[in-house]
Amino acid sequence: MGIAQALGFVGATVVLVGMPGPNNIYISLRSLAQGRRAGVVSAFAIETGTLVYIVVAALGLVAVVRASPAIFTGITLVGAAYLAVLGLKTLRAPAGEGVGGVRTAPLGRVFREGVLVNLLNPKVALFFLAFLPQFTSRGAGPVQLRNEMLLLGLAVLAIGLLLDLAYAVGADAIGRRFRSQGRSGGRTQRLLVGGIYLTIATVAALGTLH
């Protein structure tokens, strides 16, 4: 990869990964509701999911998903349903529990949910299906292609982690204002977080059905 192509890859990755989507919003909402530590844990959880995609892409299994639209549609719908569950749970949470109870949620649960959000995120699947292969060598053999996908994937992971951490830190600063407002701030926070989850779930489901 030449310098121009490398710069194009980095620039496009920053734009595509940094655009608000289920991953970024999950990190932001966790940090907003529970604090910076939960946001950072969520960021590492998201990139753990990315690591799974990297291995899958390097093994060539993305071709299986590409050849079967039903699999991709299924992943998208399951992801939308999962986000909808998180949204409803947040809206129904008692006032004293914070947003969806996340203030007292173990970080292990925060981590597991983050990994699931990323694995069920159609944006990530499309990224590895359509975008990443464009930067591999044409006519490359299986071994070279695998190595290139691994290197490109790790570069995406590093860029993604930096952006995710930025989301976590920024959302924590906003979350402190809500938390300092007591019960009224918590109510506003729950409505905001729950509404965002449900909106993302609806958009993802409608995009799949149409």
CSV table of C-alpha atoms in Angstrom, one decimal:
chain,number,residue,atom,x,y,z
A,1,MET,CA,0.0,0.0,0.0
A,2,GLY,CA,1.5,3.3,-1.1
A,3,ILE,CA,1.4,6.5,1.0
A,4,ALA,CA,-1.6,7.9,-0.9
A,5,GLN,CA,-3.6,4.7,-0.5
A,6,ALA,CA,-2.6,4.5,3.2
A,7,LEU,CA,-3.8,8.0,3.9
A,8,GLY,CA,-7.0,7.3,2.0
A,9,PHE,CA,-7.5,4.2,4.1
A,10,VAL,CA,-6.9,6.0,7.4
A,11,GLY,CA,-9.1,8.9,6.4
A,12,ALA,CA,-12.0,6.8,5.2
A,13,THR,CA,-11.7,4.6,8.3
A,14,VAL,CA,-11.9,7.6,10.7
A,15,VAL,CA,-15.0,8.8,8.9
A,16,LEU,CA,-16.8,5.5,8.7
A,17,VAL,CA,-15.9,4.3,12.2
A,18,GLY,CA,-16.4,7.7,13.8
A,19,MET,CA,-19.9,8.2,12.3
A,20,PRO,CA,-22.5,7.8,15.0
A,21,GLY,CA,-23.9,4.2,15.0
A,22,PRO,CA,-24.9,1.5,17.5
A,23,ASN,CA,-21.3,1.1,18.7
A,24,ASN,CA,-20.5,4.8,19.3
A,25,ILE,CA,-23.9,5.4,20.8
A,26,TYR,CA,-23.7,2.4,23.2
A,27,ILE,CA,-20.4,3.7,24.5
A,28,SER,CA,-21.7,7.2,24.9
A,29,LEU,CA,-24.8,6.1,26.7
A,30,ARG,CA,-22.9,3.9,29.1
A,31,SER,CA,-20.5,6.7,29.9
A,32,LEU,CA,-23.3,9.2,30.1
A,33,ALA,CA,-25.2,7.1,32.6
A,34,GLN,CA,-22.6,5.3,34.6
A,35,GLY,CA,-19.4,7.3,34.2
A,36,ARG,CA,-16.1,7.2,32.4
A,37,ARG,CA,-15.0,3.8,33.7
A,38,ALA,CA,-18.0,2.1,32.2
A,39,GLY,CA,-17.5,4.1,29.0
A,40,VAL,CA,-13.9,2.9,28.7
A,41,VAL,CA,-14.9,-0.7,29.4
A,42,SER,CA,-17.6,-0.4,26.7
A,43,ALA,CA,-14.9,0.9,24.3
A,44,PHE,CA,-12.7,-2.1,24.9
A,45,ALA,CA,-15.8,-4.4,24.6
A,46,ILE,CA,-16.7,-2.9,21.2
A,47,GLU,CA,-13.2,-3.5,19.9
A,48,THR,CA,-13.2,-7.0,21.3
A,49,GLY,CA,-16.1,-7.6,19.0
A,50,THR,CA,-14.1,-6.0,16.2
A,51,LEU,CA,-11.3,-8.5,16.9
A,52,VAL,CA,-13.8,-11.3,16.2
A,53,TYR,CA,-14.7,-9.7,12.9
A,54,ILE,CA,-11.0,-9.5,12.0
A,55,VAL,CA,-10.5,-13.2,12.6
A,56,VAL,CA,-13.6,-14.0,10.6
A,57,ALA,CA,-12.6,-11.8,7.8
A,58,ALA,CA,-9.0,-13.2,7.7
A,59,LEU,CA,-10.4,-16.8,7.6
A,60,GLY,CA,-12.6,-15.8,4.6
A,61,LEU,CA,-15.9,-16.5,6.4
A,62,VAL,CA,-17.2,-13.0,5.3
A,63,ALA,CA,-17.7,-14.6,1.9
A,64,VAL,CA,-20.3,-16.9,3.5
A,65,VAL,CA,-22.3,-13.9,4.8
A,66,ARG,CA,-21.9,-12.1,1.5
A,67,ALA,CA,-23.3,-15.1,-0.4
A,68,SER,CA,-26.3,-15.4,1.9
A,69,PRO,CA,-28.4,-12.2,2.3
A,70,ALA,CA,-30.6,-14.1,4.8
A,71,ILE,CA,-27.7,-14.4,7.2
A,72,PHE,CA,-27.0,-10.7,7.1
A,73,THR,CA,-30.7,-9.9,7.5
A,74,GLY,CA,-30.9,-12.2,10.4
A,75,ILE,CA,-27.9,-10.6,12.2
A,76,THR,CA,-29.4,-7.1,11.6
A,77,LEU,CA,-32.8,-8.0,13.0
A,78,VAL,CA,-31.4,-9.7,16.0
A,79,GLY,CA,-29.2,-6.6,16.6
A,80,ALA,CA,-32.2,-4.3,16.3
A,81,ALA,CA,-34.2,-6.5,18.7
A,82,TYR,CA,-31.4,-6.4,21.2
A,83,LEU,CA,-31.2,-2.6,21.1
A,84,ALA,CA,-35.0,-2.4,21.5
A,85,VAL,CA,-34.8,-4.5,24.6
A,86,LEU,CA,-32.1,-2.2,26.1
A,87,GLY,CA,-34.3,0.8,25.2
A,88,LEU,CA,-37.4,-0.6,26.9
A,89,LYS,CA,-35.4,-1.7,29.9
A,90,THR,CA,-34.0,1.8,30.2
A,91,LEU,CA,-37.5,3.5,30.0
A,92,ARG,CA,-39.0,1.1,32.5
A,93,ALA,CA,-36.2,1.5,35.1
A,94,PRO,CA,-37.2,2.8,38.5
A,95,ALA,CA,-36.1,6.3,39.2
A,96,GLY,CA,-33.7,5.3,41.9
A,97,GLU,CA,-31.8,2.9,39.7
A,98,GLY,CA,-30.5,5.4,37.2
A,99,VAL,CA,-30.6,4.7,33.5
A,100,GLY,CA,-31.6,1.0,33.1
A,101,GLY,CA,-29.9,0.2,36.4
A,102,VAL,CA,-26.5,0.8,34.7
A,103,ARG,CA,-25.1,2.8,37.7
A,104,THR,CA,-24.9,-0.4,39.7
A,105,ALA,CA,-24.3,-2.8,36.8
A,106,PRO,CA,-21.1,-4.9,37.1
A,107,LEU,CA,-18.5,-3.9,34.6
A,108,GLY,CA,-18.5,-7.5,33.4
A,109,ARG,CA,-22.1,-7.1,32.2
A,110,VAL,CA,-21.2,-3.8,30.6
A,111,PHE,CA,-18.4,-5.6,28.7
A,112,ARG,CA,-20.5,-8.5,27.6
A,113,GLU,CA,-23.3,-6.2,26.3
A,114,GLY,CA,-20.7,-4.1,24.4
A,115,VAL,CA,-19.3,-7.1,22.6
A,116,LEU,CA,-22.9,-8.2,21.6
A,117,VAL,CA,-23.8,-4.8,20.4
A,118,ASN,CA,-20.7,-4.8,18.1
A,119,LEU,CA,-21.2,-8.4,16.9
A,120,LEU,CA,-24.8,-7.6,16.0
A,121,ASN,CA,-24.0,-4.3,14.4
A,122,PRO,CA,-24.7,-4.4,10.6
A,123,LYS,CA,-22.5,-1.3,10.1
A,124,VAL,CA,-19.5,-3.4,11.2
A,125,ALA,CA,-20.5,-6.3,9.0
A,126,LEU,CA,-20.8,-4.1,6.0
A,127,PHE,CA,-17.4,-2.5,6.8
A,128,PHE,CA,-15.6,-5.8,6.6
A,129,LEU,CA,-17.7,-7.1,3.7
A,130,ALA,CA,-17.5,-4.1,1.4
A,131,PHE,CA,-14.8,-1.6,2.6
A,132,LEU,CA,-11.8,-3.5,3.8
A,133,PRO,CA,-11.4,-5.8,0.9
A,134,GLN,CA,-10.9,-2.8,-1.4
A,135,PHE,CA,-7.5,-2.2,0.1
A,136,THR,CA,-6.1,-5.7,-0.4
A,137,SER,CA,-3.8,-6.6,-3.2
A,138,ARG,CA,-5.5,-7.8,-6.4
A,139,GLY,CA,-4.7,-11.3,-7.3
A,140,ALA,CA,-3.3,-12.1,-3.9
A,141,GLY,CA,-3.0,-15.7,-2.8
A,142,PRO,CA,-4.9,-17.0,0.2
A,143,VAL,CA,-2.0,-16.6,2.6
A,144,GLN,CA,-1.2,-13.1,1.5
A,145,LEU,CA,-4.9,-12.1,1.5
A,146,ARG,CA,-5.3,-13.4,5.0
A,147,ASN,CA,-2.2,-11.5,6.3
A,148,GLU,CA,-3.4,-8.3,4.6
A,149,MET,CA,-6.9,-8.6,6.1
A,150,LEU,CA,-5.3,-9.2,9.6
A,151,LEU,CA,-3.1,-6.1,9.3
A,152,LEU,CA,-5.8,-3.9,7.9
A,153,GLY,CA,-8.2,-5.1,10.6
A,154,LEU,CA,-5.8,-4.4,13.4
A,155,ALA,CA,-5.3,-0.9,12.0
A,156,VAL,CA,-9.1,-0.4,12.0
A,157,LEU,CA,-9.2,-1.7,15.6
A,158,ALA,CA,-6.5,0.8,16.8
A,159,ILE,CA,-8.3,3.7,15.1
A,160,GLY,CA,-11.6,2.6,16.4
A,161,LEU,CA,-10.3,2.3,20.0
A,162,LEU,CA,-9.0,5.9,19.9
A,163,LEU,CA,-12.3,7.2,18.6
A,164,ASP,CA,-14.3,5.1,21.1
A,165,LEU,CA,-12.3,6.4,24.0
A,166,ALA,CA,-13.0,9.9,22.8
A,167,TYR,CA,-16.7,9.2,22.8
A,168,ALA,CA,-16.5,7.8,26.3
A,169,VAL,CA,-14.6,10.8,27.7
A,170,GLY,CA,-16.9,13.3,26.0
A,171,ALA,CA,-20.1,11.6,27.1
A,172,ASP,CA,-18.9,11.3,30.7
A,173,ALA,CA,-18.5,15.1,30.8
A,174,ILE,CA,-22.1,15.5,29.7
A,175,GLY,CA,-23.3,12.8,32.0
A,176,ARG,CA,-21.9,14.6,35.0
A,177,ARG,CA,-24.4,17.4,34.4
A,178,PHE,CA,-27.3,15.0,34.4
A,179,ARG,CA,-26.2,13.2,37.5
A,180,SER,CA,-25.7,16.4,39.4
A,181,GLN,CA,-29.3,17.3,38.8
A,182,GLY,CA,-30.6,14.5,40.9
A,183,ARG,CA,-34.0,12.9,40.2
A,184,SER,CA,-35.1,15.3,37.5
A,185,GLY,CA,-31.8,14.8,35.6
A,186,GLY,CA,-32.1,11.1,35.9
A,187,ARG,CA,-35.6,11.2,34.4
A,188,THR,CA,-34.4,13.3,31.5
A,189,GLN,CA,-31.4,10.9,31.1
A,190,ARG,CA,-33.6,7.8,31.0
A,191,LEU,CA,-35.9,9.3,28.4
A,192,LEU,CA,-33.0,10.4,26.2
A,193,VAL,CA,-31.1,7.1,26.5
A,194,GLY,CA,-34.2,4.9,26.0
A,195,GLY,CA,-35.4,7.0,23.1
A,196,ILE,CA,-32.0,6.8,21.3
A,197,TYR,CA,-31.9,3.0,21.7
A,198,LEU,CA,-35.4,2.6,20.3
A,199,THR,CA,-34.6,5.0,17.4
A,200,ILE,CA,-31.5,3.0,16.4
A,201,ALA,CA,-33.4,-0.3,16.6
A,202,THR,CA,-36.2,1.1,14.5
A,203,VAL,CA,-33.9,2.5,11.8
A,204,ALA,CA,-31.9,-0.8,11.6
A,205,ALA,CA,-35.1,-2.9,11.3
A,206,LEU,CA,-36.7,-0.7,8.7
A,207,GLY,CA,-33.5,-0.6,6.7
A,208,THR,CA,-33.4,-4.4,6.6
A,209,LEU,CA,-37.1,-4.8,5.8
A,210,HIS,CA,-36.8,-2.4,2.9
